[in-house]
PDB file of C-alpha atoms in Angstrom:
ATOM      1  CA  MET A  14      22.284  -2.457  -8.198  1.00 42.00           C
ATOM      2  CA  SER A  15      21.934  -2.567  -4.956  1.00 57.00           C
ATOM      3  CA  GLU A  16      19.730  -5.475  -2.805  1.00 71.00           C
ATOM      4  CA  ALA A  17      20.497  -3.062   0.190  1.00 82.00           C
ATOM      5  CA  ARG A  18      17.138  -1.374   2.041  1.00 86.00           C
ATOM      6  CA  THR A  19      16.403   1.876   1.591  1.00 87.00           C
ATOM      7  CA  SER A  20      17.018   3.893   5.076  1.00 85.00           C
ATOM      8  CA  ALA A  21      14.533   6.524   7.276  1.00 86.00           C
ATOM      9  CA  GLU A  22      16.691   9.410   4.833  1.00 85.00           C
ATOM     10  CA  GLY A  23      14.801   8.116   1.440  1.00 82.00           C
ATOM     11  CA  GLY A  24      16.602   6.514  -1.252  1.00 82.00           C
ATOM     12  CA  MET A  25      12.644   4.623  -2.832  1.00 84.00           C
ATOM     13  CA  GLU A  26      12.489   8.030  -5.150  1.00 87.00           C
ATOM     14  CA  THR A  27      15.478   6.527  -7.450  1.00 84.00           C
ATOM     15  CA  SER A  28      14.986   2.558  -6.506  1.00 83.00           C
ATOM     16  CA  TYR A  29      13.146   1.017  -9.037  1.00 79.00           C
ATOM     17  CA  GLY A  30      13.392  -2.602  -7.678  1.00 80.00           C
ATOM     18  CA  PHE A  31      17.046  -3.342  -7.460  1.00 84.00           C
ATOM     19  CA  ARG A  32      17.576  -0.523  -9.980  1.00 83.00           C
ATOM     20  CA  GLN A  33      18.567   2.933 -10.319  1.00 83.00           C
ATOM     21  CA  VAL A  34      16.414   5.247 -12.246  1.00 84.00           C
ATOM     22  CA  ALA A  35      17.039   8.742 -12.906  1.00 80.00           C
ATOM     23  CA  GLU A  36      14.716  11.562 -10.390  1.00 77.00           C
ATOM     24  CA  GLY A  37      11.089  11.343 -12.090  1.00 78.00           C
ATOM     25  CA  GLU A  38      11.691   8.266 -13.989  1.00 83.00           C
ATOM     26  CA  LYS A  39      10.288   5.785 -11.385  1.00 85.00           C
ATOM     27  CA  GLN A  40       6.687   6.951 -11.286  1.00 84.00           C
ATOM     28  CA  HIS A  41       6.513   5.989 -15.358  1.00 79.00           C
ATOM     29  CA  LEU A  42       7.524   2.310 -14.717  1.00 81.00           C
ATOM     30  CA  VAL A  43       5.435   1.548 -11.955  1.00 79.00           C
ATOM     31  CA  ASN A  44       2.213   2.797 -13.927  1.00 75.00           C
ATOM     32  CA  ASP A  45       3.311   0.536 -16.696  1.00 77.00           C
ATOM     33  CA  VAL A  46       3.977  -2.297 -14.112  1.00 74.00           C
ATOM     34  CA  PHE A  47      -0.116  -1.975 -12.564  1.00 74.00           C
ATOM     35  CA  HIS A  48      -1.370  -1.045 -15.426  1.00 71.00           C
ATOM     36  CA  LYS A  49      -0.394  -5.108 -16.620  1.00 70.00           C
ATOM     37  CA  VAL A  50      -1.425  -6.352 -13.299  1.00 66.00           C
ATOM     38  CA  ALA A  51      -4.914  -4.450 -13.100  1.00 66.00           C
ATOM     39  CA  LYS A  52      -7.031  -6.638 -14.013  1.00 67.00           C
ATOM     40  CA  ARG A  53      -5.175  -9.994 -11.765  1.00 71.00           C
ATOM     41  CA  TYR A  54      -4.654  -7.568  -8.966  1.00 70.00           C
ATOM     42  CA  ASP A  55      -6.186 -10.034  -6.451  1.00 71.00           C
ATOM     43  CA  ILE A  56      -4.323 -12.880  -7.706  1.00 75.00           C
ATOM     44  CA  MET A  57      -1.178 -10.883  -7.985  1.00 71.00           C
ATOM     45  CA  ASN A  58      -1.731 -10.255  -4.172  1.00 73.00           C
ATOM     46  CA  ASP A  59      -2.664 -14.134  -3.388  1.00 78.00           C
ATOM     47  CA  VAL A  60       0.887 -15.081  -5.160  1.00 71.00           C
ATOM     48  CA  MET A  61       2.713 -12.956  -3.448  1.00 69.00           C
ATOM     49  CA  SER A  62       1.493 -13.521   0.081  1.00 77.00           C
ATOM     50  CA  GLY A  63       0.178 -17.331  -0.178  1.00 78.00           C
ATOM     51  CA  GLY A  64      -3.709 -15.739   0.141  1.00 83.00           C
ATOM     52  CA  LEU A  65      -2.328 -14.254   3.775  1.00 89.00           C
ATOM     53  CA  HIS A  66      -3.323 -10.491   2.418  1.00 89.00           C
ATOM     54  CA  ARG A  67      -6.682 -11.367   2.953  1.00 90.00           C
ATOM     55  CA  VAL A  68      -6.070 -12.177   6.331  1.00 94.00           C
ATOM     56  CA  TRP A  69      -4.022  -8.704   7.035  1.00 95.00           C
ATOM     57  CA  LYS A  70      -5.663  -6.289   5.459  1.00 95.00           C
ATOM     58  CA  ASN A  71      -8.990  -7.892   7.934  1.00 96.00           C
ATOM     59  CA  ALA A  72      -6.824  -7.037  10.469  1.00 97.00           C
ATOM     60  CA  MET A  73      -5.814  -3.288   9.149  1.00 97.00           C
ATOM     61  CA  VAL A  74      -9.962  -2.909   9.079  1.00 98.00           C
ATOM     62  CA  ALA A  75     -10.377  -4.150  12.861  1.00 98.00           C
ATOM     63  CA  ALA A  76      -7.493  -2.279  14.399  1.00 98.00           C
ATOM     64  CA  LEU A  77      -9.113   1.097  12.030  1.00 98.00           C
ATOM     65  CA  ASN A  78     -12.502   0.448  13.754  1.00 97.00           C
ATOM     66  CA  PRO A  79     -14.084   2.487  11.323  1.00 97.00           C
ATOM     67  CA  ARG A  80     -17.303   4.434  13.387  1.00 96.00           C
ATOM     68  CA  ARG A  81     -20.567   3.442  12.150  1.00 96.00           C
ATOM     69  CA  ASP A  82     -21.589   7.076  11.143  1.00 95.00           C
ATOM     70  CA  SER A  83     -22.124   8.691   8.078  1.00 95.00           C
ATOM     71  CA  SER A  84     -19.758  11.709   8.661  1.00 97.00           C
ATOM     72  CA  TYR A  85     -17.104   9.386   9.170  1.00 98.00           C
ATOM     73  CA  ARG A  86     -14.853  10.161   5.798  1.00 98.00           C
ATOM     74  CA  ILE A  87     -11.837   7.656   4.751  1.00 98.00           C
ATOM     75  CA  LEU A  88      -9.267   8.236   2.065  1.00 98.00           C
ATOM     76  CA  ASP A  89      -7.473   5.106   0.508  1.00 98.00           C
ATOM     77  CA  VAL A  90      -4.268   5.429  -1.266  1.00 97.00           C
ATOM     78  CA  ALA A  91      -3.123   3.147  -4.250  1.00 93.00           C
ATOM     79  CA  GLY A  92      -6.621   1.154  -3.430  1.00 90.00           C
ATOM     80  CA  GLY A  93      -7.696   1.309  -6.974  1.00 85.00           C
ATOM     81  CA  THR A  94      -9.268  -1.945  -6.480  1.00 87.00           C
ATOM     82  CA  GLY A  95     -11.524  -1.314  -3.614  1.00 92.00           C
ATOM     83  CA  ASP A  96     -10.446  -4.390  -1.761  1.00 91.00           C
ATOM     84  CA  ILE A  97      -9.431  -1.861   1.585  1.00 95.00           C
ATOM     85  CA  ALA A  98     -12.454   0.483   1.004  1.00 97.00           C
ATOM     86  CA  PHE A  99     -14.854  -2.255   0.557  1.00 96.00           C
ATOM     87  CA  ARG A 100     -13.831  -3.826   3.569  1.00 97.00           C
ATOM     88  CA  ILE A 101     -13.948  -0.471   5.777  1.00 98.00           C
ATOM     89  CA  VAL A 102     -17.396   0.746   4.277  1.00 97.00           C
ATOM     90  CA  ALA A 103     -18.677  -2.634   5.284  1.00 96.00           C
ATOM     91  CA  ALA A 104     -17.010  -2.651   8.818  1.00 97.00           C
ATOM     92  CA  SER A 105     -18.851   0.681   9.064  1.00 97.00           C
ATOM     93  CA  GLY A 106     -22.371  -0.984   8.799  1.00 96.00           C
ATOM     94  CA  ARG A 107     -22.199   0.996   5.374  1.00 96.00           C
ATOM     95  CA  LYS A 108     -22.327   4.283   7.264  1.00 96.00           C
ATOM     96  CA  ALA A 109     -19.038   5.221   6.011  1.00 97.00           C
ATOM     97  CA  HIS A 110     -17.566   7.131   2.929  1.00 97.00           C
ATOM     98  CA  ALA A 111     -14.301   5.981   1.111  1.00 97.00           C
ATOM     99  CA  THR A 112     -12.627   8.275  -1.536  1.00 98.00           C
ATOM    100  CA  VAL A 113     -10.599   5.799  -3.242  1.00 97.00           C
ATOM    101  CA  LEU A 114      -7.334   7.306  -4.779  1.00 96.00           C
ATOM    102  CA  ASP A 115      -5.097   6.161  -7.467  1.00 94.00           C
ATOM    103  CA  ILE A 116      -2.555   7.211 -10.217  1.00 91.00           C
ATOM    104  CA  ASN A 117      -3.164   4.343 -12.281  1.00 88.00           C
ATOM    105  CA  GLY A 118      -6.685   4.566 -14.477  1.00 88.00           C
ATOM    106  CA  SER A 119      -6.769   0.858 -15.051  1.00 86.00           C
ATOM    107  CA  MET A 120      -6.499   0.298 -11.057  1.00 86.00           C
ATOM    108  CA  LEU A 121      -9.779   2.616 -11.013  1.00 93.00           C
ATOM    109  CA  ALA A 122     -11.871   1.248 -13.526  1.00 91.00           C
ATOM    110  CA  VAL A 123     -11.456  -2.398 -12.006  1.00 89.00           C
ATOM    111  CA  GLY A 124     -12.573  -0.427  -8.362  1.00 92.00           C
ATOM    112  CA  ALA A 125     -14.921   1.030  -9.826  1.00 94.00           C
ATOM    113  CA  GLU A 126     -17.049  -1.877 -11.888  1.00 93.00           C
ATOM    114  CA  ARG A 127     -16.747  -4.046  -8.775  1.00 92.00           C
ATOM    115  CA  ALA A 128     -18.155  -1.333  -6.454  1.00 94.00           C
ATOM    116  CA  ALA A 129     -21.379  -1.245  -9.124  1.00 94.00           C
ATOM    117  CA  LYS A 130     -21.267  -5.074  -8.422  1.00 93.00           C
ATOM    118  CA  LYS A 131     -21.478  -5.126  -4.624  1.00 93.00           C
ATOM    119  CA  GLY A 132     -23.930  -2.007  -4.491  1.00 93.00           C
ATOM    120  CA  LEU A 133     -21.620  -0.020  -2.917  1.00 93.00           C
ATOM    121  CA  SER A 134     -21.210   3.182  -5.192  1.00 92.00           C
ATOM    122  CA  ASP A 135     -23.073   5.116  -3.451  1.00 94.00           C
ATOM    123  CA  ASN A 136     -20.098   5.226  -0.176  1.00 96.00           C
ATOM    124  CA  LEU A 137     -17.390   5.163  -2.543  1.00 96.00           C
ATOM    125  CA  THR A 138     -15.794   7.712  -4.242  1.00 96.00           C
ATOM    126  CA  PHE A 139     -13.137   7.046  -7.244  1.00 96.00           C
ATOM    127  CA  VAL A 140     -10.464   9.870  -7.856  1.00 97.00           C
ATOM    128  CA  GLU A 141      -7.305   9.503 -10.262  1.00 95.00           C
ATOM    129  CA  ALA A 142      -4.339  11.688  -8.296  1.00 95.00           C
ATOM    130  CA  ASN A 143      -0.938  11.349  -7.051  1.00 95.00           C
ATOM    131  CA  ALA A 144      -0.586  10.128  -3.429  1.00 96.00           C
ATOM    132  CA  GLU A 145       2.418  13.414  -3.479  1.00 96.00           C
ATOM    133  CA  GLU A 146      -0.003  15.784  -4.680  1.00 97.00           C
ATOM    134  CA  LEU A 147      -3.294  15.036  -3.203  1.00 98.00           C
ATOM    135  CA  PRO A 148      -6.356  17.267  -4.621  1.00 98.00           C
ATOM    136  CA  PHE A 149      -8.207  17.752  -1.209  1.00 98.00           C
ATOM    137  CA  GLN A 150      -8.344  20.314   1.242  1.00 98.00           C
ATOM    138  CA  PRO A 151      -6.072  20.181   4.970  1.00 98.00           C
ATOM    139  CA  ASN A 152      -8.499  18.787   7.504  1.00 98.00           C
ATOM    140  CA  SER A 153     -10.851  16.165   5.261  1.00 98.00           C
ATOM    141  CA  PHE A 154     -10.589  13.168   6.462  1.00 98.00           C
ATOM    142  CA  ASP A 155     -10.634  11.305   9.942  1.00 98.00           C
ATOM    143  CA  ALA A 156      -8.409   8.391   8.569  1.00 98.00           C
ATOM    144  CA  TYR A 157      -5.750   7.560   5.737  1.00 98.00           C
ATOM    145  CA  THR A 158      -5.373   4.308   4.764  1.00 98.00           C
ATOM    146  CA  ILE A 159      -3.014   2.373   2.284  1.00 98.00           C
ATOM    147  CA  ALA A 160      -2.604  -1.301   2.102  1.00 95.00           C
ATOM    148  CA  PHE A 161       1.123  -2.302  -0.106  1.00 92.00           C
ATOM    149  CA  GLY A 162       1.072   0.921  -2.209  1.00 91.00           C
ATOM    150  CA  ILE A 163       3.589   3.321   0.012  1.00 95.00           C
ATOM    151  CA  ARG A 164       6.560   1.445  -1.458  1.00 91.00           C
ATOM    152  CA  ASN A 165       5.538   2.091  -5.100  1.00 89.00           C
ATOM    153  CA  VAL A 166       5.594   5.918  -3.762  1.00 92.00           C
ATOM    154  CA  PRO A 167       9.160   7.567  -4.950  1.00 90.00           C
ATOM    155  CA  ARG A 168       8.897  10.873  -3.032  1.00 93.00           C
ATOM    156  CA  ILE A 169       7.549   8.522   0.227  1.00 95.00           C
ATOM    157  CA  ASP A 170       8.109  11.322   2.719  1.00 96.00           C
ATOM    158  CA  VAL A 171       5.725  14.149   0.423  1.00 96.00           C
ATOM    159  CA  ALA A 172       2.798  11.254   0.145  1.00 97.00           C
ATOM    160  CA  LEU A 173       3.447  10.759   4.175  1.00 98.00           C
ATOM    161  CA  SER A 174       3.262  14.869   4.555  1.00 98.00           C
ATOM    162  CA  GLU A 175       0.193  15.457   2.282  1.00 98.00           C
ATOM    163  CA  ALA A 176      -1.275  12.219   4.437  1.00 98.00           C
ATOM    164  CA  TYR A 177      -0.755  14.272   7.526  1.00 98.00           C
ATOM    165  CA  ARG A 178      -2.171  17.782   5.682  1.00 98.00           C
ATOM    166  CA  VAL A 179      -5.686  16.112   4.722  1.00 98.00           C
ATOM    167  CA  LEU A 180      -6.212  14.387   7.693  1.00 98.00           C
ATOM    168  CA  LYS A 181      -8.216  15.906  10.600  1.00 98.00           C
ATOM    169  CA  ARG A 182      -7.019  16.788  14.107  1.00 98.00           C
ATOM    170  CA  GLY A 183      -7.453  13.352  15.546  1.00 98.00           C
ATOM    171  CA  GLY A 184      -7.627  11.791  12.523  1.00 98.00           C
ATOM    172  CA  ARG A 185      -5.613   8.430  11.826  1.00 98.00           C
ATOM    173  CA  LEU A 186      -2.852   7.024   9.556  1.00 98.00           C
ATOM    174  CA  LEU A 187      -2.651   3.321   9.176  1.00 98.00           C
ATOM    175  CA  VAL A 188      -0.322   1.474   6.543  1.00 98.00           C
ATOM    176  CA  LEU A 189       0.063  -2.000   5.582  1.00 97.00           C
ATOM    177  CA  GLU A 190       3.039  -2.659   3.589  1.00 95.00           C
ATOM    178  CA  PHE A 191       5.375  -5.999   3.290  1.00 92.00           C
ATOM    179  CA  SER A 192       8.405  -5.574   5.487  1.00 92.00           C
ATOM    180  CA  GLU A 193      11.574  -7.263   6.931  1.00 92.00           C
ATOM    181  CA  VAL A 194      11.461 -11.099   8.167  1.00 91.00           C
ATOM    182  CA  GLY A 195      12.686 -11.455  11.393  1.00 86.00           C
ATOM    183  CA  LEU A 196      13.343 -14.575  11.720  1.00 84.00           C
ATOM    184  CA  PRO A 197      16.039 -16.222   9.778  1.00 84.00           C
ATOM    185  CA  LEU A 198      14.683 -19.342   8.542  1.00 87.00           C
ATOM    186  CA  LEU A 199      11.543 -18.237   7.323  1.00 89.00           C
ATOM    187  CA  ASP A 200      13.435 -15.243   5.897  1.00 85.00           C
ATOM    188  CA  ARG A 201      15.527 -17.861   3.724  1.00 86.00           C
ATOM    189  CA  LEU A 202      12.433 -19.432   2.676  1.00 88.00           C
ATOM    190  CA  TYR A 203      10.717 -16.223   2.090  1.00 82.00           C
ATOM    191  CA  ASP A 204      13.621 -15.313  -0.441  1.00 83.00           C
ATOM    192  CA  GLU A 205      13.416 -18.494  -1.691  1.00 83.00           C
ATOM    193  CA  TRP A 206       9.616 -17.803  -2.635  1.00 82.00           C
ATOM    194  CA  SER A 207      10.159 -14.501  -3.843  1.00 80.00           C
ATOM    195  CA  PHE A 208      12.920 -14.957  -6.160  1.00 81.00           C
ATOM    196  CA  LYS A 209      12.228 -17.847  -7.383  1.00 80.00           C
ATOM    197  CA  ALA A 210       8.969 -18.896  -7.394  1.00 81.00           C
ATOM    198  CA  ILE A 211       6.341 -15.495  -7.639  1.00 80.00           C
ATOM    199  CA  PRO A 212       7.929 -14.453 -10.663  1.00 78.00           C
ATOM    200  CA  GLN A 213       7.539 -17.613 -12.935  1.00 81.00           C
ATOM    201  CA  PHE A 214       3.828 -17.343 -11.244  1.00 77.00           C
ATOM    202  CA  GLY A 215       3.820 -14.220 -12.415  1.00 73.00           C
ATOM    203  CA  LYS A 216       4.534 -15.077 -16.160  1.00 76.00           C
ATOM    204  CA  MET A 217       1.773 -18.057 -15.705  1.00 77.00           C
ATOM    205  CA  ILE A 218      -0.610 -16.005 -14.669  1.00 72.00           C
ATOM    206  CA  THR A 219      -0.465 -12.634 -17.026  1.00 69.00           C
ATOM    207  CA  GLY A 220       2.346 -14.068 -19.790  1.00 71.00           C
ATOM    208  CA  ASP A 221       5.201 -11.444 -18.008  1.00 69.00           C
ATOM    209  CA  SER A 222       7.211 -11.697 -14.893  1.00 74.00           C
ATOM    210  CA  GLU A 223       8.546  -8.417 -14.688  1.00 76.00           C
ATOM    211  CA  PRO A 224       6.294  -7.183 -12.757  1.00 75.00           C
ATOM    212  CA  TYR A 225       6.842  -9.975 -10.511  1.00 77.00           C
ATOM    213  CA  GLN A 226      10.152  -8.706 -10.443  1.00 83.00           C
ATOM    214  CA  TYR A 227       9.711  -5.498  -9.487  1.00 82.00           C
ATOM    215  CA  LEU A 228       7.442  -6.215  -7.134  1.00 82.00           C
ATOM    216  CA  VAL A 229       9.491  -8.733  -5.186  1.00 84.00           C
ATOM    217  CA  GLU A 230      12.985  -6.549  -5.562  1.00 86.00           C
ATOM    218  CA  SER A 231      10.449  -3.299  -4.400  1.00 88.00           C
ATOM    219  CA  ILE A 232       9.733  -5.233  -1.104  1.00 87.00           C
ATOM    220  CA  ARG A 233      13.272  -5.821  -0.389  1.00 88.00           C
ATOM    221  CA  LYS A 234      14.626  -2.076  -0.604  1.00 90.00           C
ATOM    222  CA  PHE A 235      11.298  -0.707   1.321  1.00 91.00           C
ATOM    223  CA  PRO A 236      12.726   0.676   4.623  1.00 93.00           C
ATOM    224  CA  ASN A 237      12.407  -1.643   7.552  1.00 94.00           C
ATOM    225  CA  GLN A 238       9.816  -1.574  10.628  1.00 96.00           C
ATOM    226  CA  GLU A 239      11.833   0.841  12.382  1.00 96.00           C
ATOM    227  CA  ASN A 240      13.549   3.037   9.801  1.00 96.00           C
ATOM    228  CA  PHE A 241       9.803   3.430   8.209  1.00 96.00           C
ATOM    229  CA  ALA A 242       8.522   3.902  11.532  1.00 97.00           C
ATOM    230  CA  ALA A 243      10.688   7.427  11.936  1.00 97.00           C
ATOM    231  CA  MET A 244       9.895   8.517   8.684  1.00 97.00           C
ATOM    232  CA  ILE A 245       5.894   8.678   9.763  1.00 98.00           C
ATOM    233  CA  ARG A 246       6.851  10.529  13.022  1.00 98.00           C
ATOM    234  CA  ASN A 247       9.132  12.981  10.620  1.00 97.00           C
ATOM    235  CA  ALA A 248       5.766  13.708   8.732  1.00 98.00           C
ATOM    236  CA  GLY A 249       4.232  14.823  12.450  1.00 98.00           C
ATOM    237  CA  PHE A 250       2.391  11.964  13.424  1.00 98.00           C
ATOM    238  CA  SER A 251       2.069  11.160  17.211  1.00 98.00           C
ATOM    239  CA  ARG A 252       1.902   7.502  18.879  1.00 98.00           C
ATOM    240  CA  VAL A 253       3.681   5.804  15.813  1.00 98.00           C
ATOM    241  CA  THR A 254       3.709   1.904  16.793  1.00 98.00           C
ATOM    242  CA  TYR A 255       3.537  -0.902  14.373  1.00 98.00           C
ATOM    243  CA  THR A 256       2.657  -4.527  14.483  1.00 97.00           C
ATOM    244  CA  ASP A 257       4.165  -7.427  12.751  1.00 96.00           C
ATOM    245  CA  TYR A 258       2.257  -9.690  10.383  1.00 95.00           C
ATOM    246  CA  THR A 259       3.372 -13.544   9.898  1.00 93.00           C
ATOM    247  CA  GLY A 260       7.079 -12.711  11.397  1.00 92.00           C
ATOM    248  CA  GLY A 261       7.068  -9.330   9.769  1.00 93.00           C
ATOM    249  CA  ILE A 262       6.709 -10.399   6.112  1.00 91.00           C
ATOM    250  CA  ALA A 263       3.716  -7.842   7.036  1.00 94.00           C
ATOM    251  CA  ALA A 264       3.481  -5.231   9.209  1.00 97.00           C
ATOM    252  CA  LEU A 265       0.624  -2.446   9.772  1.00 98.00           C
ATOM    253  CA  HIS A 266       1.857   1.273  11.020  1.00 98.00           C
ATOM    254  CA  SER A 267      -0.275   3.791  12.973  1.00 98.00           C
ATOM    255  CA  GLY A 268      -0.140   6.863  13.550  1.00 98.00           C
ATOM    256  CA  TRP A 269      -2.478   9.549  14.908  1.00 98.00           C
ATOM    257  CA  LYS A 270      -2.705  13.160  14.281  1.00 98.00           C
ATOM    258  CA  LEU A 271      -3.124  15.294  17.412  1.00 97.00           C
TER     259      LEU A 271
END
């Protein structure tokens, strides 16, 4: 068991939190986590971020600045409950079309139900598929977004290559993910909150602390900002940048297919 972060060279494919698992085993374990928390996913994010995930997601969509154009196509990966897709469609004046892709059917069911209640079903398509094997033709989308999902993908390099493949020339990748805190005092406080408080709150909310334990451990295993930016460059993206939010608790990574 190691608590060290993985690097741009990889390591997340066999890392289930701090536990090492066999090649190919991680996806099934992660799927089980999200089946357990699907109905309370938004509450989970509120607990893990103190509610700040809503601010960060709004900032992500503002950075994307989707066109108010009915031909504008977005692929939102690991976005089963629709949180990002709903925001993007709203920001486009309900013109854009978002394809919400998730490997977990429970999450997608929650998203489709929410979309119907919001009257957004015509703007959304829900697809159950793997981020490592996208069922789309090359050059299909104007933007690819993924929020708090990339660290749960076993082969991150493969997922980034797939993102590059399905984006149109001039298309943009935006990845919002928990990251490495750069302020020593904040880092210590965040560790205390993550490892002591979050699993306990998870147990109170869902009756099971294990999914939350995995999620906080997965944050600590994920590559830091510079290493993840290198992975995005290695996938072929240009003009790769990142912006830290709240001292690096989260970071927004951006890349372009030029």
